[in-house]
Coordinates of N, CA, C and O in Angstrom, one line a residue:
P1 N 25.4 -70.7 8.4 CA 26.8 -70.9 8.1 C 27.1 -72.0 7.2 O 27.3 -73.1 7.4
L2 N 27.0 -71.6 5.9 CA 27.2 -72.4 4.7 C 28.4 -72.1 3.9 O 28.9 -70.9 3.9
K3 N 29.0 -73.1 3.1 CA 30.0 -72.8 2.3 C 29.5 -72.1 1.1 O 28.3 -72.2 0.7
E4 N 30.3 -71.3 0.4 CA 29.9 -70.6 -0.8 C 29.4 -71.5 -1.9 O 30.1 -72.6 -2.1
G5 N 28.4 -71.2 -2.6 CA 27.8 -72.0 -3.7 C 26.8 -73.0 -3.2 O 26.2 -73.8 -4.1
T6 N 26.3 -73.0 -2.0 CA 25.3 -73.9 -1.6 C 24.0 -73.1 -1.4 O 24.1 -71.9 -1.2
S7 N 22.9 -73.8 -1.4 CA 21.6 -73.0 -1.2 C 20.8 -73.7 -0.2 O 21.0 -75.0 0.0
Y8 N 19.9 -73.1 0.4 CA 19.1 -73.7 1.5 C 17.8 -72.8 1.6 O 17.7 -71.7 1.2
L9 N 16.8 -73.5 2.2 CA 15.6 -72.8 2.5 C 15.6 -72.4 4.1 O 15.9 -73.3 4.9
W10 N 15.6 -71.1 4.3 CA 15.6 -70.6 5.7 C 14.2 -70.4 6.2 O 13.4 -69.7 5.5
L11 N 13.8 -71.1 7.2 CA 12.5 -71.2 7.8 C 12.5 -70.5 9.2 O 13.0 -70.9 10.1
D12 N 11.7 -69.4 9.2 CA 11.6 -68.5 10.4 C 10.2 -68.3 10.8 O 9.3 -67.9 10.0
T13 N 9.8 -68.7 12.0 CA 8.4 -68.7 12.5 C 7.9 -67.2 12.6 O 6.7 -67.1 13.0
A14 N 8.8 -66.1 12.4 CA 8.2 -64.8 12.4 C 7.3 -64.5 11.3 O 6.6 -63.7 11.3
Y15 N 7.3 -65.4 10.3 CA 6.5 -65.2 9.1 C 5.3 -66.2 9.0 O 5.3 -67.3 9.6
T16 N 4.2 -65.8 8.4 CA 3.1 -66.7 8.3 C 3.4 -67.9 7.5 O 3.0 -69.0 7.7
Y17 N 4.0 -67.6 6.3 CA 4.3 -68.7 5.4 C 5.7 -69.1 5.4 O 6.5 -68.8 4.6
N18 N 6.0 -70.0 6.4 CA 7.4 -70.3 6.7 C 7.6 -71.8 6.4 O 8.1 -72.6 7.1
F19 N 7.2 -72.1 5.1 CA 7.3 -73.4 4.5 C 7.4 -73.3 3.1 O 7.2 -72.3 2.4
F20 N 7.7 -74.4 2.4 CA 7.7 -74.5 0.9 C 6.8 -75.5 0.4 O 6.9 -76.7 0.8
K21 N 5.8 -75.2 -0.3 CA 4.8 -76.0 -0.9 C 5.0 -76.5 -2.2 O 5.2 -75.6 -3.1
V22 N 4.9 -77.8 -2.5 CA 5.0 -78.3 -3.9 C 3.6 -78.9 -4.2 O 3.2 -79.9 -3.5
D23 N 3.1 -78.6 -5.3 CA 1.8 -79.1 -5.7 C 1.9 -80.5 -6.1 O 3.1 -81.0 -6.5
D24 N 0.9 -81.4 -5.8 CA 0.9 -82.7 -6.1 C 1.3 -83.2 -7.5 O 0.9 -82.4 -8.4
S25 N 1.9 -84.3 -7.6 CA 2.1 -84.9 -8.9 C 2.3 -86.5 -8.6 O 2.5 -86.8 -7.4
N26 N 2.2 -87.2 -9.7 CA 2.3 -88.7 -9.5 C 3.7 -89.1 -9.0 O 3.9 -90.1 -8.2
D27 N 4.7 -88.2 -9.3 CA 6.1 -88.5 -8.7 C 6.1 -88.3 -7.2 O 7.1 -88.9 -6.6
L28 N 5.2 -87.7 -6.6 CA 5.3 -87.6 -5.2 C 4.4 -88.5 -4.4 O 4.5 -88.6 -3.1
D29 N 3.6 -89.4 -5.1 CA 2.8 -90.4 -4.4 C 3.4 -91.7 -4.4 O 4.0 -92.1 -5.4
F30 N 3.3 -92.4 -3.3 CA 3.8 -93.7 -3.2 C 2.7 -94.7 -2.7 O 2.1 -94.3 -1.7
D31 N 2.4 -95.7 -3.4 CA 1.3 -96.6 -3.1 C 2.0 -97.9 -2.8 O 2.3 -98.7 -3.7
N32 N 2.2 -98.3 -1.5 CA 2.9 -99.5 -1.0 C 4.1 -99.9 -1.9 O 4.2 -100.9 -2.6
E33 N 5.0 -99.0 -1.9 CA 6.3 -99.1 -2.6 C 7.5 -98.5 -1.7 O 7.2 -97.8 -0.8
N34 N 8.6 -98.7 -2.1 CA 9.8 -98.1 -1.3 C 9.9 -96.6 -1.5 O 9.5 -96.1 -2.6
I35 N 10.3 -95.9 -0.6 CA 10.5 -94.5 -0.5 C 11.8 -94.1 0.3 O 12.0 -94.6 1.3
G36 N 12.6 -93.1 -0.3 CA 13.7 -92.7 0.4 C 13.8 -91.2 0.5 O 13.3 -90.5 -0.6
I37 N 14.1 -90.6 1.5 CA 14.0 -89.1 1.8 C 15.4 -88.8 2.4 O 15.8 -89.4 3.4
S38 N 16.1 -87.8 1.9 CA 17.4 -87.3 2.6 C 17.5 -85.8 2.4 O 17.0 -85.2 1.4
S39 N 18.2 -85.2 3.4 CA 18.5 -83.9 3.3 C 19.6 -83.4 4.4 O 19.8 -84.2 5.3
W40 N 20.2 -82.3 4.1 CA 21.0 -81.7 5.2 C 20.1 -80.7 5.9 O 19.3 -80.0 5.2
I41 N 20.0 -80.7 7.3 CA 19.2 -79.8 8.1 C 20.1 -79.1 9.0 O 21.2 -79.6 9.5
Y42 N 19.7 -77.9 9.4 CA 20.4 -77.0 10.4 C 19.3 -76.6 11.4 O 18.8 -75.4 11.3
P43 N 18.9 -77.4 12.3 CA 17.7 -76.8 13.3 C 18.3 -76.0 14.3 O 19.5 -76.2 14.8
I44 N 17.7 -74.9 14.6 CA 18.1 -73.9 15.6 C 17.3 -74.1 16.9 O 17.8 -73.7 18.0
V45 N 16.1 -74.7 16.8 CA 15.3 -74.9 18.0 C 14.7 -76.3 17.9 O 14.1 -76.7 16.9
I46 N 14.6 -77.1 18.9 CA 13.9 -78.3 19.0 C 13.1 -78.2 20.3 O 13.5 -78.6 21.4
N47 N 12.0 -77.7 20.2 CA 11.1 -77.5 21.4 C 9.7 -78.0 21.2 O 8.8 -77.8 22.1
D48 N 9.5 -78.8 20.1 CA 8.2 -79.3 19.8 C 8.5 -80.4 18.7 O 9.6 -80.6 18.4
V49 N 7.4 -81.0 18.2 CA 7.6 -81.9 17.1 C 7.8 -80.9 15.8 O 7.0 -79.9 15.8
H50 N 8.9 -81.2 15.1 CA 9.2 -80.2 13.9 C 9.3 -81.0 12.7 O 10.0 -82.0 12.5
F51 N 8.3 -80.8 11.7 CA 8.2 -81.5 10.4 C 9.3 -81.0 9.5 O 9.4 -79.7 9.2
I52 N 10.1 -81.9 8.9 CA 11.1 -81.6 7.9 C 10.3 -81.6 6.4 O 10.5 -80.8 5.7
L53 N 9.6 -82.7 6.3 CA 8.9 -82.9 5.0 C 7.5 -83.6 5.3 O 7.6 -84.5 6.1
N54 N 6.5 -83.2 4.7 CA 5.2 -83.9 4.9 C 4.4 -83.9 3.6 O 4.3 -82.9 2.9
K55 N 3.8 -85.0 3.2 CA 3.0 -85.2 2.1 C 1.5 -85.4 2.6 O 1.2 -86.5 3.1
G56 N 0.7 -84.3 2.4 CA -0.7 -84.4 2.9 C -1.1 -83.2 3.5 O -0.4 -82.3 3.8
V57 N -2.4 -83.2 3.8 CA -3.0 -82.0 4.6 C -3.5 -82.5 5.9 O -4.1 -83.6 6.0
Q58 N -3.4 -81.7 7.0 CA -3.6 -82.1 8.3 C -4.8 -81.5 9.0 O -5.0 -81.8 10.1
N59 N -5.6 -80.8 8.2 CA -6.9 -80.3 9.0 C -8.1 -80.9 8.3 O -9.2 -80.4 8.5
T60 N -7.9 -82.0 7.6 CA -9.0 -82.6 7.0 C -9.3 -83.8 7.9 O -8.6 -84.2 8.8
N61 N -10.5 -84.4 7.8 CA -10.9 -85.6 8.5 C -11.3 -86.7 7.7 O -12.4 -86.6 7.1
P62 N -10.6 -87.7 7.5 CA -9.3 -88.1 8.1 C -8.2 -87.2 7.6 O -8.2 -86.7 6.5
K63 N -7.1 -87.1 8.4 CA -5.8 -86.4 7.8 C -5.3 -87.2 6.7 O -5.6 -88.4 6.6
T64 N -4.5 -86.7 5.8 CA -4.0 -87.4 4.7 C -2.5 -87.6 4.6 O -2.1 -87.8 3.5
T65 N -1.9 -87.7 5.7 CA -0.4 -87.9 5.7 C -0.1 -89.2 4.8 O -0.4 -90.3 5.4
N66 N 0.6 -89.0 3.7 CA 1.1 -90.2 2.9 C 2.4 -90.6 3.6 O 2.7 -91.8 3.8
Y67 N 3.3 -89.6 3.8 CA 4.6 -89.9 4.5 C 5.1 -88.6 5.0 O 4.8 -87.5 4.5
A68 N 6.0 -88.7 6.0 CA 6.5 -87.4 6.6 C 7.8 -88.0 7.2 O 8.0 -89.0 7.7
I69 N 8.8 -87.0 7.4 CA 9.9 -87.1 8.2 C 9.8 -85.8 9.1 O 9.6 -84.8 8.7
R70 N 10.2 -86.1 10.5 CA 10.1 -85.0 11.4 C 11.1 -85.3 12.5 O 11.7 -86.4 12.6
I71 N 11.4 -84.3 13.3 CA 12.1 -84.4 14.5 C 11.0 -84.5 15.7 O 10.1 -83.7 15.8
S72 N 11.2 -85.6 16.4 CA 10.2 -85.8 17.6 C 10.5 -84.8 18.7 O 11.5 -84.1 18.7
L73 N 9.5 -84.8 19.6 CA 9.6 -84.0 20.8 C 10.9 -84.2 21.6 O 11.6 -83.4 22.2
S74 N 11.4 -85.5 21.6 CA 12.6 -85.8 22.4 C 13.8 -85.7 21.4 O 15.0 -85.9 21.9
G75 N 13.7 -85.1 20.2 CA 14.8 -84.8 19.4 C 15.3 -86.0 18.5 O 16.3 -85.9 17.8
N76 N 14.6 -87.1 18.3 CA 14.9 -88.1 17.5 C 14.3 -87.9 16.1 O 13.3 -87.2 16.0
L77 N 15.0 -88.5 15.1 CA 14.4 -88.5 13.8 C 13.2 -89.6 13.7 O 13.4 -90.7 14.2
E78 N 12.1 -89.2 12.9 CA 11.0 -90.1 12.8 C 10.5 -90.1 11.4 O 10.6 -89.1 10.7
F79 N 10.1 -91.2 11.0 CA 9.5 -91.6 9.7 C 8.0 -91.7 10.0 O 7.8 -92.6 11.0
L80 N 7.1 -91.1 9.4 CA 5.7 -91.2 9.8 C 4.6 -91.4 8.6 O 5.0 -90.8 7.5
I81 N 3.7 -92.2 8.7 CA 2.6 -92.3 7.8 C 1.3 -92.3 8.6 O 1.4 -92.5 9.8
R82 N 0.2 -92.0 7.9 CA -1.0 -92.1 8.5 C -1.8 -93.3 7.8 O -1.9 -93.3 6.7
D83 N -2.3 -94.2 8.7 CA -2.9 -95.4 8.1 C -4.3 -95.2 7.7 O -4.8 -94.1 7.9
A84 N -5.0 -96.2 7.2 CA -6.3 -96.1 6.8 C -7.3 -95.8 7.8 O -8.5 -95.4 7.6
N85 N -6.9 -96.0 9.1 CA -7.8 -95.7 10.2 C -7.5 -94.3 10.9 O -7.9 -94.1 11.9
N86 N -6.7 -93.5 10.1 CA -6.5 -92.0 10.5 C -5.5 -92.1 11.8 O -5.5 -91.2 12.6
Q87 N -4.7 -93.1 12.0 CA -3.7 -93.2 13.0 C -2.3 -93.0 12.6 O -2.0 -93.6 11.6
A88 N -1.6 -92.2 13.2 CA -0.2 -91.9 12.9 C 0.6 -93.1 13.3 O 0.5 -93.6 14.4
Q89 N 1.4 -93.6 12.3 CA 2.3 -94.8 12.6 C 3.7 -94.2 12.4 O 4.1 -93.6 11.4
T90 N 4.6 -94.4 13.4 CA 5.9 -93.8 13.4 C 7.0 -94.9 13.5 O 6.8 -95.9 14.2
A91 N 8.1 -94.6 12.9 CA 9.4 -95.4 13.1 C 10.3 -94.4 13.7 O 10.6 -93.3 13.1
T92 N 11.0 -94.6 14.9 CA 11.7 -93.6 15.5 C 13.2 -94.1 15.7 O 13.4 -95.2 16.0
S93 N 14.1 -93.1 15.4 CA 15.5 -93.4 15.6 C 15.9 -93.5 17.0 O 15.2 -93.0 17.8
N94 N 17.1 -94.1 17.2 CA 17.8 -94.0 18.6 C 18.6 -92.9 18.7 O 19.1 -92.5 19.9
F95 N 18.9 -92.2 17.6 CA 19.8 -91.0 17.8 C 19.1 -89.7 17.8 O 18.0 -89.7 17.3
N96 N 19.7 -88.8 18.4 CA 19.1 -87.4 18.5 C 19.7 -86.5 17.5 O 20.8 -86.7 17.0
I97 N 18.8 -85.5 17.1 CA 19.3 -84.5 16.1 C 19.8 -83.3 16.9 O 19.1 -82.8 17.7
P98 N 21.1 -82.9 16.7 CA 21.6 -81.7 17.4 C 21.1 -80.3 16.8 O 20.7 -80.3 15.6
T99 N 21.2 -79.3 17.5 CA 20.8 -78.0 17.1 C 22.2 -77.3 16.8 O 23.2 -77.6 17.2
N100 N 22.0 -76.2 16.0 CA 23.0 -75.3 15.5 C 24.2 -75.9 14.9 O 25.3 -75.6 15.1
Q101 N 24.0 -77.0 14.1 CA 25.0 -77.7 13.3 C 24.3 -78.4 12.1 O 23.2 -78.8 12.2
W102 N 25.0 -78.4 11.0 CA 24.4 -79.1 9.8 C 24.5 -80.6 10.1 O 25.5 -81.1 10.5
T103 N 23.4 -81.3 9.8 CA 23.3 -82.7 10.0 C 22.7 -83.4 8.8 O 21.6 -82.8 8.4
F104 N 23.2 -84.4 8.4 CA 22.6 -85.2 7.3 C 21.6 -86.1 7.9 O 21.8 -86.8 9.0
V105 N 20.4 -86.2 7.4 CA 19.2 -87.0 7.8 C 18.7 -87.8 6.7 O 18.6 -87.2 5.6
A106 N 18.4 -89.0 6.8 CA 17.9 -89.8 5.8 C 17.0 -90.9 6.4 O 17.2 -91.5 7.4
T107 N 16.0 -91.2 5.6 CA 15.1 -92.4 5.9 C 14.8 -93.2 4.7 O 14.8 -92.5 3.5
Y108 N 14.7 -94.5 4.7 CA 14.4 -95.3 3.5 C 13.4 -96.4 4.1 O 13.8 -97.3 4.9
Y109 N 12.3 -96.3 3.5 CA 11.3 -97.4 3.8 C 11.3 -98.5 2.8 O 10.9 -98.2 1.7
D110 N 11.7 -99.6 3.2 CA 11.8 -100.7 2.4 C 10.4 -101.5 2.5 O 10.4 -102.3 3.5
Y111 N 9.5 -101.2 1.7 CA 8.1 -101.8 1.9 C 8.1 -103.3 1.9 O 7.5 -103.8 2.7
Q112 N 8.9 -103.9 1.0 CA 8.8 -105.3 0.9 C 9.5 -106.0 2.1 O 9.0 -107.0 2.6
A113 N 10.6 -105.4 2.6 CA 11.2 -105.9 3.8 C 10.6 -105.6 5.1 O 10.9 -106.0 6.2
K114 N 9.7 -104.5 5.1 CA 8.9 -104.0 6.2 C 9.9 -103.5 7.2 O 9.9 -103.7 8.5
K115 N 10.8 -102.6 6.7 CA 11.8 -102.0 7.5 C 12.0 -100.5 7.2 O 11.9 -100.2 6.0
V116 N 12.3 -99.7 8.2 CA 12.7 -98.2 7.9 C 14.2 -98.1 8.3 O 14.5 -98.5 9.5
Y117 N 15.0 -97.7 7.4 CA 16.5 -97.5 7.7 C 16.6 -95.9 8.0 O 16.1 -95.2 7.2
M118 N 17.5 -95.6 8.9 CA 17.6 -94.2 9.2 C 19.1 -93.8 9.4 O 19.9 -94.7 9.9
W119 N 19.5 -92.7 8.9 CA 20.9 -92.1 9.1 C 20.9 -90.8 9.7 O 19.9 -89.9 9.4
N120 N 21.9 -90.5 10.4 CA 22.2 -89.1 10.9 C 23.6 -88.6 10.4 O 24.1 -87.6 10.9
K121 N 24.2 -89.5 9.6 CA 25.5 -89.1 8.9 C 25.7 -89.9 7.6 O 24.9 -90.9 7.5
T122 N 26.4 -89.4 6.7 CA 26.6 -90.0 5.4 C 27.4 -91.3 5.6 O 28.5 -91.2 6.2
S123 N 26.8 -92.4 5.5 CA 27.5 -93.7 5.6 C 26.7 -94.7 4.7 O 25.6 -94.5 4.4
I124 N 27.5 -95.7 4.4 CA 26.8 -96.8 3.5 C 25.8 -97.5 4.4 O 24.6 -97.7 3.9
S125 N 26.1 -98.0 5.5 CA 25.1 -98.7 6.4 C 24.3 -97.7 7.1 O 24.8 -96.7 7.7
A126 N 23.0 -98.1 7.3 CA 22.1 -97.2 8.2 C 22.5 -97.3 9.6 O 23.1 -98.3 10.1
I127 N 22.3 -96.2 10.3 CA 22.6 -96.1 11.7 C 21.6 -96.9 12.6 O 21.9 -97.5 13.6
D128 N 20.3 -96.7 12.1 CA 19.2 -97.5 12.8 C 18.4 -98.2 11.8 O 18.2 -97.7 10.6
T129 N 17.8 -99.3 12.3 CA 16.9 -100.1 11.4 C 15.7 -100.4 12.3 O 15.9 -101.0 13.4
V130 N 14.5 -100.1 11.8 CA 13.2 -100.2 12.6 C 12.3 -101.1 11.8 O 12.0 -100.8 10.7
E131 N 11.7 -102.1 12.5 CA 10.6 -102.8 11.9 C 9.4 -102.0 11.7 O 9.0 -101.3 12.6
F132 N 8.8 -102.1 10.5 CA 7.7 -101.2 10.2 C 6.8 -101.9 9.1 O 7.2 -102.0 8.0
D133 N 5.6 -102.1 9.4 CA 4.8 -102.9 8.5 C 3.5 -102.1 8.3 O 2.5 -102.5 8.8
H134 N 3.4 -101.1 7.6 CA 2.2 -100.2 7.3 C 2.2 -99.8 5.9 O 3.2 -99.7 5.2
N135 N 1.0 -99.7 5.4 CA 0.8 -99.3 3.9 C 1.0 -97.8 3.8 O 0.6 -97.0 4.6
L136 N 1.5 -97.5 2.6 CA 1.5 -96.1 2.1 C 0.4 -95.9 1.2 O 0.1 -96.7 0.3
L137 N -0.5 -94.9 1.6 CA -1.7 -94.5 0.8 C -1.5 -93.2 0.2 O -1.3 -92.2 0.7
P138 N -1.5 -93.2 -1.3 CA -1.4 -91.9 -2.0 C -2.6 -91.0 -1.8 O -3.6 -91.4 -1.4
N139 N -2.2 -89.7 -2.0 CA -3.3 -88.7 -1.9 C -3.0 -87.7 -3.0 O -2.0 -87.7 -3.7
D140 N -4.0 -86.7 -3.2 CA -3.9 -85.6 -4.1 C -3.3 -84.3 -3.4 O -3.5 -83.3 -4.0
D141 N -2.8 -84.4 -2.3 CA -2.5 -83.2 -1.6 C -1.0 -82.8 -1.8 O -0.2 -83.6 -2.3
P142 N -0.6 -81.7 -1.4 CA 0.7 -81.2 -1.7 C 1.8 -81.8 -0.8 O 1.5 -82.4 0.2
L143 N 3.1 -81.6 -1.2 CA 4.2 -81.9 -0.4 C 4.7 -80.7 0.2 O 4.8 -79.7 -0.5
V144 N 5.0 -80.7 1.5 CA 5.4 -79.4 2.1 C 6.7 -79.7 2.8 O 6.8 -80.6 3.6
I145 N 7.7 -78.7 2.6 CA 9.0 -78.7 3.3 C 9.0 -77.8 4.4 O 8.7 -76.6 4.2
G146 N 9.1 -78.2 5.6 CA 9.2 -77.4 6.8 C 8.0 -77.2 7.7 O 8.0 -76.3 8.5
S147 N 7.0 -78.0 7.4 CA 5.7 -77.7 8.1 C 4.8 -79.0 8.1 O 4.9 -79.9 7.2
W148 N 4.0 -79.0 9.1 CA 2.8 -79.9 9.0 C 1.6 -79.0 8.4 O 1.1 -78.2 9.1
F149 N 1.4 -79.2 7.1 CA 0.6 -78.3 6.3 C -0.9 -78.4 6.6 O -1.4 -79.5 6.7
R150 N -1.5 -77.3 6.6 CA -3.0 -77.2 6.8 C -3.6 -76.2 5.6 O -2.9 -75.2 5.5
E151 N -4.6 -76.6 5.0 CA -5.1 -75.8 4.0 C -6.1 -74.7 4.7 O -7.3 -74.7 4.5
D152 N -5.6 -74.0 5.6 CA -6.2 -73.0 6.4 C -5.5 -71.7 6.2 O -4.4 -71.5 6.7
P153 N -6.2 -70.7 5.5 CA -5.6 -69.4 5.3 C -5.1 -68.6 6.6 O -4.2 -67.9 6.6
L154 N -5.8 -68.9 7.7 CA -5.4 -68.3 9.0 C -4.3 -68.9 9.7 O -3.5 -68.3 10.4
Q155 N -4.0 -70.2 9.5 CA -3.0 -70.9 10.1 C -2.6 -72.1 9.2 O -2.9 -73.2 9.4
P156 N -1.8 -71.7 8.1 CA -1.5 -72.7 7.0 C -0.4 -73.8 7.5 O -0.3 -74.7 6.9
S157 N 0.3 -73.4 8.6 CA 1.4 -74.4 8.9 C 1.5 -74.4 10.5 O 1.3 -73.4 11.2
I158 N 1.7 -75.6 11.0 CA 1.9 -75.8 12.5 C 3.1 -76.9 12.6 O 3.4 -77.5 11.6
K159 N 3.6 -77.0 13.8 CA 4.7 -77.9 13.9 C 5.9 -77.6 13.0 O 6.5 -78.6 12.5
D160 N 6.2 -76.4 12.9 CA 7.2 -75.9 11.9 C 8.6 -76.2 12.2 O 9.0 -76.2 13.4
F161 N 9.4 -76.4 11.2 CA 10.8 -76.6 11.4 C 11.4 -75.3 11.5 O 11.1 -74.3 10.8
K162 N 12.4 -75.1 12.5 CA 12.9 -73.8 12.6 C 14.5 -74.0 12.4 O 15.2 -74.5 13.1
G163 N 14.9 -73.3 11.3 CA 16.3 -73.4 10.9 C 16.4 -73.5 9.4 O 15.6 -72.8 8.6
A164 N 17.4 -74.2 8.9 CA 17.6 -74.2 7.4 C 17.5 -75.7 7.0 O 17.9 -76.6 7.7
I165 N 17.0 -75.9 5.7 CA 17.0 -77.1 5.1 C 17.6 -77.0 3.8 O 17.2 -76.0 3.0
E166 N 18.6 -77.8 3.4 CA 19.4 -77.8 2.2 C 18.4 -78.2 1.0 O 17.6 -79.1 1.1
I167 N 18.4 -77.3 0.0 CA 17.5 -77.7 -1.2 C 18.4 -77.9 -2.5 O 17.8 -78.2 -3.5
G168 N 19.6 -77.8 -2.3 CA 20.5 -78.2 -3.6 C 21.9 -78.1 -3.3 O 22.3 -77.4 -2.4
R169 N 22.7 -78.7 -4.0 CA 24.1 -78.8 -3.8 C 24.9 -78.7 -5.1 O 24.5 -79.5 -6.0

């Protein structure tokens, strides 16, 4: 349900490749610096952890998540990185993401202030602020929209987002 003139990526788990992969570039890597991510999303199901965006590959050991935003199992927005010890570190919002409606989501990790700011509506001030003191470690892996990406031809994506993600306005 979009207005005329907008575009979006529709992600349907009936297909094997239900994600959008962007090859690595220096513009996608963050090495202990600030990072902001925002999008309009339209989830139709929240029945698992659903990745909106992920930088890294998840079937390597160690996994290489540089950064990700996802919807948690409880329906909250999360910012995630994987630290040097291969442990997922998350900052979680207090608000829930609704299904079957367009919702603005955004995270901003202020590395120097050691805080993650989160939004679920367009506003000047963040809706939530979470203390977060973890390093961002760059990698040579792709950025993937709509999935927890795996370089596995038989199962290239897991924890998929189900619905629409805006890609341009």
